[in-house]
């Protein structure tokens, strides 16, 4: 069965936490048109503060994406991995894996905050959005509302 994966990582520092910069960051899309990539690869899109949150697209082997995907015959089991483990917020209780039937898709979001070990640099933040579809899809599938939404975003101040 066909699996389509899109991974969007948005990164920023504490400087655009308010006002116009935060509005620009928050207006970054949670889904993009699907680009053709080999079947064992994910479409990867990066946006960051230093580029004005302009999207930059690449592809990556599915084994290098923060997801566990398992074909269970008539369903696809999807679980986002928490990576890296040293970022905040803590996640003592995680939601269970999502099981998709053909024609369904999930949007799974996780956020992180990091600080330098010595506290010399400012905090930095990530928002990871994983869009995963099971079965054949149109290129605009991730521009619509997901079948399942898992929001694991926590307080990062």
mmCIF file of C-alpha atoms in Angstrom:
data_model
loop_
_atom_site.group_PDB
_atom_site.id
_atom_site.type_symbol
_atom_site.label_atom_id
_atom_site.label_comp_id
_atom_site.label_asym_id
_atom_site.label_seq_id
_atom_site.Cartn_x
_atom_site.Cartn_y
_atom_site.Cartn_z
ATOM 1 C CA UNK A 1 0.000 0.000 0.000
ATOM 2 C CA UNK A 2 1.118 3.512 -0.720
ATOM 3 C CA UNK A 3 2.348 5.714 2.171
ATOM 4 C CA UNK A 4 2.922 9.454 1.762
ATOM 5 C CA UNK A 5 4.916 11.307 4.418
ATOM 6 C CA UNK A 6 5.509 15.047 4.693
ATOM 7 C CA UNK A 7 7.652 16.381 7.553
ATOM 8 C CA UNK A 8 7.607 20.111 8.252
ATOM 9 C CA UNK A 9 10.025 21.591 10.776
ATOM 10 C CA UNK A 10 9.642 25.231 11.768
ATOM 11 C CA UNK A 11 12.451 26.683 13.916
ATOM 12 C CA UNK A 12 12.923 30.030 15.639
ATOM 13 C CA UNK A 13 14.518 31.765 18.623
ATOM 14 C CA UNK A 14 12.808 33.690 21.396
ATOM 15 C CA UNK A 15 13.067 36.967 19.441
ATOM 16 C CA UNK A 16 9.984 36.446 17.220
ATOM 17 C CA UNK A 17 7.775 35.363 20.115
ATOM 18 C CA UNK A 18 5.464 38.354 19.797
ATOM 19 C CA UNK A 19 4.100 40.876 17.324
ATOM 20 C CA UNK A 20 4.640 40.750 13.572
ATOM 21 C CA UNK A 21 7.456 38.146 13.654
ATOM 22 C CA UNK A 22 5.273 35.748 15.653
ATOM 23 C CA UNK A 23 2.359 36.354 13.286
ATOM 24 C CA UNK A 24 4.615 35.508 10.319
ATOM 25 C CA UNK A 25 5.794 32.318 12.050
ATOM 26 C CA UNK A 26 2.265 31.306 13.029
ATOM 27 C CA UNK A 27 1.044 31.804 9.458
ATOM 28 C CA UNK A 28 3.469 29.155 8.150
ATOM 29 C CA UNK A 29 1.428 26.344 6.558
ATOM 30 C CA UNK A 30 0.940 23.019 8.345
ATOM 31 C CA UNK A 31 0.720 21.254 5.005
ATOM 32 C CA UNK A 32 2.106 21.704 1.494
ATOM 33 C CA UNK A 33 1.412 20.237 -1.921
ATOM 34 C CA UNK A 34 2.815 16.721 -2.141
ATOM 35 C CA UNK A 35 5.952 16.515 -4.266
ATOM 36 C CA UNK A 36 6.834 13.268 -6.010
ATOM 37 C CA UNK A 37 9.504 11.442 -3.990
ATOM 38 C CA UNK A 38 10.605 7.783 -4.099
ATOM 39 C CA UNK A 39 8.295 5.438 -2.160
ATOM 40 C CA UNK A 40 10.737 4.926 0.729
ATOM 41 C CA UNK A 41 11.313 8.671 1.195
ATOM 42 C CA UNK A 42 9.551 11.569 2.902
ATOM 43 C CA UNK A 43 9.070 15.076 1.613
ATOM 44 C CA UNK A 44 10.873 17.348 4.089
ATOM 45 C CA UNK A 45 10.129 21.057 4.376
ATOM 46 C CA UNK A 46 12.113 23.391 6.629
ATOM 47 C CA UNK A 47 11.136 26.916 7.579
ATOM 48 C CA UNK A 48 13.128 29.070 9.963
ATOM 49 C CA UNK A 49 13.299 32.522 11.444
ATOM 50 C CA UNK A 50 16.629 33.316 9.765
ATOM 51 C CA UNK A 51 15.039 32.834 6.298
ATOM 52 C CA UNK A 52 11.853 34.720 7.113
ATOM 53 C CA UNK A 53 10.001 31.385 7.391
ATOM 54 C CA UNK A 54 10.351 30.703 3.667
ATOM 55 C CA UNK A 55 9.957 26.967 2.966
ATOM 56 C CA UNK A 56 12.951 24.921 1.741
ATOM 57 C CA UNK A 57 12.148 21.477 0.400
ATOM 58 C CA UNK A 58 14.213 18.279 0.301
ATOM 59 C CA UNK A 59 13.651 14.567 0.746
ATOM 60 C CA UNK A 60 14.855 12.081 3.329
ATOM 61 C CA UNK A 61 14.760 8.322 3.755
ATOM 62 C CA UNK A 62 11.735 7.314 5.873
ATOM 63 C CA UNK A 63 14.053 5.617 8.383
ATOM 64 C CA UNK A 64 15.564 9.049 9.152
ATOM 65 C CA UNK A 65 12.214 10.694 9.865
ATOM 66 C CA UNK A 66 10.870 10.853 13.436
ATOM 67 C CA UNK A 67 8.088 8.351 12.811
ATOM 68 C CA UNK A 68 7.458 4.689 13.426
ATOM 69 C CA UNK A 69 5.360 3.301 10.563
ATOM 70 C CA UNK A 70 4.123 -0.276 10.522
ATOM 71 C CA UNK A 71 1.884 -1.883 7.920
ATOM 72 C CA UNK A 72 -0.570 -4.099 9.801
ATOM 73 C CA UNK A 73 -2.231 -5.565 6.718
ATOM 74 C CA UNK A 74 -5.419 -3.508 6.401
ATOM 75 C CA UNK A 75 -4.163 -0.602 8.544
ATOM 76 C CA UNK A 76 -1.084 1.588 8.896
ATOM 77 C CA UNK A 77 0.171 2.128 12.453
ATOM 78 C CA UNK A 78 1.685 5.622 12.897
ATOM 79 C CA UNK A 79 3.549 6.872 15.960
ATOM 80 C CA UNK A 80 5.637 10.045 16.108
ATOM 81 C CA UNK A 81 8.898 9.666 18.024
ATOM 82 C CA UNK A 82 9.995 12.326 20.495
ATOM 83 C CA UNK A 83 13.394 13.462 19.294
ATOM 84 C CA UNK A 84 15.654 14.703 20.720
ATOM 85 C CA UNK A 85 14.968 13.547 24.235
ATOM 86 C CA UNK A 86 16.557 16.572 25.930
ATOM 87 C CA UNK A 87 14.067 19.150 24.603
ATOM 88 C CA UNK A 88 11.171 20.560 26.595
ATOM 89 C CA UNK A 89 8.280 20.169 27.288
ATOM 90 C CA UNK A 90 8.389 16.862 29.171
ATOM 91 C CA UNK A 91 6.042 14.226 27.768
ATOM 92 C CA UNK A 92 5.377 11.734 30.584
ATOM 93 C CA UNK A 93 2.197 10.436 28.941
ATOM 94 C CA UNK A 94 2.033 10.164 25.192
ATOM 95 C CA UNK A 95 -0.987 9.477 23.028
ATOM 96 C CA UNK A 96 -1.262 6.002 21.536
ATOM 97 C CA UNK A 97 -0.327 5.193 17.964
ATOM 98 C CA UNK A 98 -2.867 6.031 15.269
ATOM 99 C CA UNK A 99 -4.126 3.283 12.979
ATOM 100 C CA UNK A 100 -5.152 4.505 9.535
ATOM 101 C CA UNK A 101 -7.258 2.689 6.976
ATOM 102 C CA UNK A 102 -6.686 3.373 3.266
ATOM 103 C CA UNK A 103 -7.836 6.870 2.339
ATOM 104 C CA UNK A 104 -7.153 8.379 5.783
ATOM 105 C CA UNK A 105 -4.353 10.646 6.940
ATOM 106 C CA UNK A 106 -2.996 11.975 10.224
ATOM 107 C CA UNK A 107 -1.357 15.272 11.173
ATOM 108 C CA UNK A 108 0.857 14.838 14.257
ATOM 109 C CA UNK A 109 2.463 17.906 15.860
ATOM 110 C CA UNK A 110 5.175 18.132 18.526
ATOM 111 C CA UNK A 111 6.968 21.214 19.803
ATOM 112 C CA UNK A 112 10.307 21.624 21.566
ATOM 113 C CA UNK A 113 12.340 24.240 23.408
ATOM 114 C CA UNK A 114 16.113 24.067 23.786
ATOM 115 C CA UNK A 115 18.677 26.096 25.662
ATOM 116 C CA UNK A 116 22.446 25.975 25.432
ATOM 117 C CA UNK A 117 24.215 23.915 28.096
ATOM 118 C CA UNK A 118 25.941 26.965 29.576
ATOM 119 C CA UNK A 119 22.946 29.266 29.057
ATOM 120 C CA UNK A 120 25.059 31.528 26.823
ATOM 121 C CA UNK A 121 22.784 31.480 23.795
ATOM 122 C CA UNK A 122 19.076 32.254 23.654
ATOM 123 C CA UNK A 123 16.409 29.617 23.688
ATOM 124 C CA UNK A 124 15.497 28.031 20.400
ATOM 125 C CA UNK A 125 12.246 26.348 19.406
ATOM 126 C CA UNK A 126 11.029 23.717 16.937
ATOM 127 C CA UNK A 127 7.614 22.717 15.751
ATOM 128 C CA UNK A 128 7.550 19.355 13.959
ATOM 129 C CA UNK A 129 4.477 18.570 11.876
ATOM 130 C CA UNK A 130 4.157 15.088 10.386
ATOM 131 C CA UNK A 131 1.506 14.564 7.722
ATOM 132 C CA UNK A 132 1.056 10.867 6.887
ATOM 133 C CA UNK A 133 -1.428 9.461 4.369
ATOM 134 C CA UNK A 134 -2.261 5.820 3.736
ATOM 135 C CA UNK A 135 -3.213 4.885 0.192
ATOM 136 C CA UNK A 136 -3.156 6.858 -3.057
ATOM 137 C CA UNK A 137 -3.533 10.633 -2.571
ATOM 138 C CA UNK A 138 -3.993 13.806 -4.565
ATOM 139 C CA UNK A 139 -1.112 16.319 -4.438
ATOM 140 C CA UNK A 140 -3.281 18.692 -2.359
ATOM 141 C CA UNK A 141 -4.244 16.148 0.330
ATOM 142 C CA UNK A 142 -2.277 17.895 3.106
ATOM 143 C CA UNK A 143 -3.940 21.250 2.356
ATOM 144 C CA UNK A 144 -7.239 19.918 3.752
ATOM 145 C CA UNK A 145 -8.339 18.925 7.247
ATOM 146 C CA UNK A 146 -6.769 15.673 8.482
ATOM 147 C CA UNK A 147 -8.795 12.572 9.289
ATOM 148 C CA UNK A 148 -6.954 12.442 12.631
ATOM 149 C CA UNK A 149 -5.173 15.303 14.421
ATOM 150 C CA UNK A 150 -2.720 14.571 17.234
ATOM 151 C CA UNK A 151 -1.550 17.753 18.958
ATOM 152 C CA UNK A 152 1.299 17.010 21.356
ATOM 153 C CA UNK A 153 2.309 20.654 21.688
ATOM 154 C CA UNK A 154 2.991 21.630 25.262
ATOM 155 C CA UNK A 155 3.979 24.808 27.115
ATOM 156 C CA UNK A 156 7.471 25.982 26.158
ATOM 157 C CA UNK A 157 7.383 29.644 27.350
#
